[in-house]
mmCIF file of C-alpha atoms in Angstrom:
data_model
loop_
_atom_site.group_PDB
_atom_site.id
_atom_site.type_symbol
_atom_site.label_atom_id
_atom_site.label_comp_id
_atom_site.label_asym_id
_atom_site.label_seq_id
_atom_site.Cartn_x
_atom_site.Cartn_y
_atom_site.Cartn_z
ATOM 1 C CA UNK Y 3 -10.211 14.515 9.726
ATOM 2 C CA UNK Y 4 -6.595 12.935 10.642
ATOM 3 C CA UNK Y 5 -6.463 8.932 10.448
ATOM 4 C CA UNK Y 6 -5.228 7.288 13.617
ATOM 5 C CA UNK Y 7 -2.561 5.197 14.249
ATOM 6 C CA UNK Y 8 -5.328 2.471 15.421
ATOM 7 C CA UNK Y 9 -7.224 2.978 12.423
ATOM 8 C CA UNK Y 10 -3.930 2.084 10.367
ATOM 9 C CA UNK Y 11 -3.292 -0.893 12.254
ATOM 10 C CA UNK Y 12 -6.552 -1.996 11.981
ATOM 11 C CA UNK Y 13 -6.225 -1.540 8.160
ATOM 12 C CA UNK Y 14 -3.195 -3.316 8.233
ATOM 13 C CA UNK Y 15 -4.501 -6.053 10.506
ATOM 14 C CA UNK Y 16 -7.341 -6.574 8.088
ATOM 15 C CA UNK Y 17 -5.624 -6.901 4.802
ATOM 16 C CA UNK Y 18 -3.455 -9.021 6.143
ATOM 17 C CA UNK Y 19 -5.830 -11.788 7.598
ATOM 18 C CA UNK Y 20 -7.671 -11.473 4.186
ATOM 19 C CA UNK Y 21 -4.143 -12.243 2.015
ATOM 20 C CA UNK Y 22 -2.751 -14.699 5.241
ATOM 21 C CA UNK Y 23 -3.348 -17.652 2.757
ATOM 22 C CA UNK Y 24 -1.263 -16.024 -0.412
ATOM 23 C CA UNK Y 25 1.401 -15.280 1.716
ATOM 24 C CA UNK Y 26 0.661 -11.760 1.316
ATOM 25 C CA UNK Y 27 1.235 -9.279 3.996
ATOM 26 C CA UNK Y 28 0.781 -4.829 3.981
ATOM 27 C CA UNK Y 29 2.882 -2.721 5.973
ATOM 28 C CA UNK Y 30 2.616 0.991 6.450
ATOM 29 C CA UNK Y 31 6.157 2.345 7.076
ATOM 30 C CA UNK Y 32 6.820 4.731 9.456
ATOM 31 C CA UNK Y 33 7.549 7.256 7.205
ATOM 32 C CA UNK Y 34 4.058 7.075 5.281
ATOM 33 C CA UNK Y 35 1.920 7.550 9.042
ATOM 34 C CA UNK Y 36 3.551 9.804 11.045
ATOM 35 C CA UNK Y 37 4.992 11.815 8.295
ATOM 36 C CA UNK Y 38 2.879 11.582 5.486
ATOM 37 C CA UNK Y 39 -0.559 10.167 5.685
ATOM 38 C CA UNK Y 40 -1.865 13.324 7.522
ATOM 39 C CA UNK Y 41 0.591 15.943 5.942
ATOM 40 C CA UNK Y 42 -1.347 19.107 5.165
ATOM 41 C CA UNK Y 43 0.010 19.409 1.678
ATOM 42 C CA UNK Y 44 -2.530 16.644 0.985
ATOM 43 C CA UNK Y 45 -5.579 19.003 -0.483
ATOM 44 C CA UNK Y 46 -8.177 17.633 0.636
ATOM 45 C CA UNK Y 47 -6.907 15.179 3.514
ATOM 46 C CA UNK Y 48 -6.596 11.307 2.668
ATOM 47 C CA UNK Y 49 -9.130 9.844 4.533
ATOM 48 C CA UNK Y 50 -9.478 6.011 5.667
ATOM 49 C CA UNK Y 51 -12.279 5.390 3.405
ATOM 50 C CA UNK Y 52 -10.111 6.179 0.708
ATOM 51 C CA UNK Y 53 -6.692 4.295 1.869
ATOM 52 C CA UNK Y 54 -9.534 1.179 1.810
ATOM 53 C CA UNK Y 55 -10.678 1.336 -1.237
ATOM 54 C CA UNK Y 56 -7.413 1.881 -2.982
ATOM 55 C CA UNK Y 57 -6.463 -1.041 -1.312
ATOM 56 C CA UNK Y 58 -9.679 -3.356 -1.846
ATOM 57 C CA UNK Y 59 -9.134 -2.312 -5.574
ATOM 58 C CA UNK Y 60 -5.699 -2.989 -6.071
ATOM 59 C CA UNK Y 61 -5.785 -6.592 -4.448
ATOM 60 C CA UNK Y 62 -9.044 -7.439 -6.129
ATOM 61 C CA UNK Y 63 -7.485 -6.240 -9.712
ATOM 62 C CA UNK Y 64 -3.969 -7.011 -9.064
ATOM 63 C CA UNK Y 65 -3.591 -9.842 -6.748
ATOM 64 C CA UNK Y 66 -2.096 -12.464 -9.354
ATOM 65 C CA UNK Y 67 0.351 -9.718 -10.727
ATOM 66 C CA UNK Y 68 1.505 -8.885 -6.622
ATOM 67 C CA UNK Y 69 2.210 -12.353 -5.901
ATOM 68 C CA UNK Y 70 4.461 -12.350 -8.702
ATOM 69 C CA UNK Y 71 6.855 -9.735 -7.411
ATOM 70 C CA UNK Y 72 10.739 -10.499 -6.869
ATOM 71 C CA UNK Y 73 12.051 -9.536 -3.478
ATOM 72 C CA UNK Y 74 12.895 -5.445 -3.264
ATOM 73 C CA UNK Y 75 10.769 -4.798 -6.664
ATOM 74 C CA UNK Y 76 8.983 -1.498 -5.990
ATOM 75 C CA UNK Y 77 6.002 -0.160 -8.138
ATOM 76 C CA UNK Y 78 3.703 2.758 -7.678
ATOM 77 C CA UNK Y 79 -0.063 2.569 -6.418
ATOM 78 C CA UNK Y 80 -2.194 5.245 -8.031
ATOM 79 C CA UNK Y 81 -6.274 5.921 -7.530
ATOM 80 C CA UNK Y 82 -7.274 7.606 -10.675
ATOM 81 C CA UNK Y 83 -9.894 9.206 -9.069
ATOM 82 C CA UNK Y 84 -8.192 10.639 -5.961
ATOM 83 C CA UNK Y 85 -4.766 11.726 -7.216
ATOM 84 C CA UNK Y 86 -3.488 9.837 -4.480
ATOM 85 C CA UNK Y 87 -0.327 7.843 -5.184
ATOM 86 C CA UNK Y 88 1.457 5.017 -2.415
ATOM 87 C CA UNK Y 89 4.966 3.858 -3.626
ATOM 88 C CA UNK Y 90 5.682 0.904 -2.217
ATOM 89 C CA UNK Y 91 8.286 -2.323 -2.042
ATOM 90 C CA UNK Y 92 8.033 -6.018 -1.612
ATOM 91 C CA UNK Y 93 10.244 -7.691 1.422
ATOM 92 C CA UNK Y 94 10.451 -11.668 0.496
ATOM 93 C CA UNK Y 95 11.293 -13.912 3.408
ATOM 94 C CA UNK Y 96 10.619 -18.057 4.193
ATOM 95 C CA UNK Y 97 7.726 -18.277 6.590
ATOM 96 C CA UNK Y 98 7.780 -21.190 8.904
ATOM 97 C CA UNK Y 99 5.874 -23.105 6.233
ATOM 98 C CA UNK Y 100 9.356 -23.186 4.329
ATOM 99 C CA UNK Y 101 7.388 -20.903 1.586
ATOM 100 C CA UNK Y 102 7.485 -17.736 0.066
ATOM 101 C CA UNK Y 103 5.727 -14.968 1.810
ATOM 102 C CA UNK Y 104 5.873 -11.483 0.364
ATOM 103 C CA UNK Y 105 5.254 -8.521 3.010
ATOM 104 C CA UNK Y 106 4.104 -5.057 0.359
ATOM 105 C CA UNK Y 107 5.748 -1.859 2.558
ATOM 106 C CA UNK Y 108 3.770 1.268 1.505
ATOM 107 C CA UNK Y 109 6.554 3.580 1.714
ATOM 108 C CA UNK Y 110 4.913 6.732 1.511
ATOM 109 C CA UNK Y 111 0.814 8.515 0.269
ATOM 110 C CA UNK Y 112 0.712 11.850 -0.967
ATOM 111 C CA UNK Y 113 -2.410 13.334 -3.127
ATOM 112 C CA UNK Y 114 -0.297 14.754 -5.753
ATOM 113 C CA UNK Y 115 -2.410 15.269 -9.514
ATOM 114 C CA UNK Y 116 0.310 14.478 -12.299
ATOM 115 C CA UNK Y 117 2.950 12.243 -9.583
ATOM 116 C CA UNK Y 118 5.676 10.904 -11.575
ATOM 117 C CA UNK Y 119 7.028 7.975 -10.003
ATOM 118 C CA UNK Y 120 10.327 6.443 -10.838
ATOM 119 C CA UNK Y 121 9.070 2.908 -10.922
ATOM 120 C CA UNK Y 122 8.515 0.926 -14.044
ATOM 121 C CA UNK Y 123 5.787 -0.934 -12.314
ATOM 122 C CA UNK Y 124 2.169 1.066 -11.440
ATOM 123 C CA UNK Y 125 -0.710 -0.425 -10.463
ATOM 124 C CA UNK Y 126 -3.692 2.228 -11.436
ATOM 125 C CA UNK Y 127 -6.919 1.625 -9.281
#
C-alpha cells in the first residue's frame, strides 16, 4: 500500500514537535516522496509503520550523536532488519532563539540488501 503525502507530513509534523526542544527538525525532500518512497523497485513496498520505527529507533539510539552534527554533514540511515537505507544531510541555521537548530533532510529511501553508501557516518537501527 503507497504512503501518502499526508501521512508524510504527519510523520514529519510529529518528529518534529517531539525534537522542537533539541533544536532538531526532519524533512523529507522532494526527491525521497514523490520519487522514491513508493518506487516499485522497493520489494516489498516501504510502508509507514516502517519509516516510524526507523525513525523512533534512530532518535532514541542516536539522538546525542545527531545533535552533534556540523552543518552539510551527511550520514546514512540503515534498518538492519528491513534493508531499507535513508541518506540524509543536516541544514544548520540560528533560530529566533539566537541558537543552533539543526533541520536532518532525508534525501532519499530505497530497500536495497547490501546498499553501499558513500558516507563515513551510518547510523544502523
Amino acid at each position: 500500500m503507497s504512503i501518502s503525502l499526508d501521512e508524510i507530513s504527519t510523520l514529519e509534523s510529529v518528529l518534529n514537535e517531539q525534537f522542537s526542544q533539541d533544536r532538531l527538525s526532519f524533512k523529507m525532500s522532494v526527491h525521497f516522496v514523490k520519487d522514491r518512497m513508493n518506487h516499485p523497485r522497493n520489494n516489498p513496498s516501504i510502508t509507514l509503520t516502517e519509516l516510524k520505527g526507523i525513525f523512533n529507533r534512530l532518535t532514541t539510539v542516536y539522538i546525542s550523536k545527531l545533535l552533534l552534527l556540523k552543518h552539510l554533514d551527511t550520514f546514512n540511515v540503515r534498518c538492519t532488519k528491513t534493508d531499507i537505507n535513508i541518506p540524509c544531510a543536516v541544514e544548520m541555521s540560528i533560530d529566533r532563539t539566537g541558537s543552533d537548530h539543526r533541520q536532518i533532510i532525508a534525501i532519499t529511501v530505497m530497500r536495497k540488501k547490501g546498499f553501499v553508501s558513500k558516507d563515513p557516518i551510518e547510523f544502523k537501527v
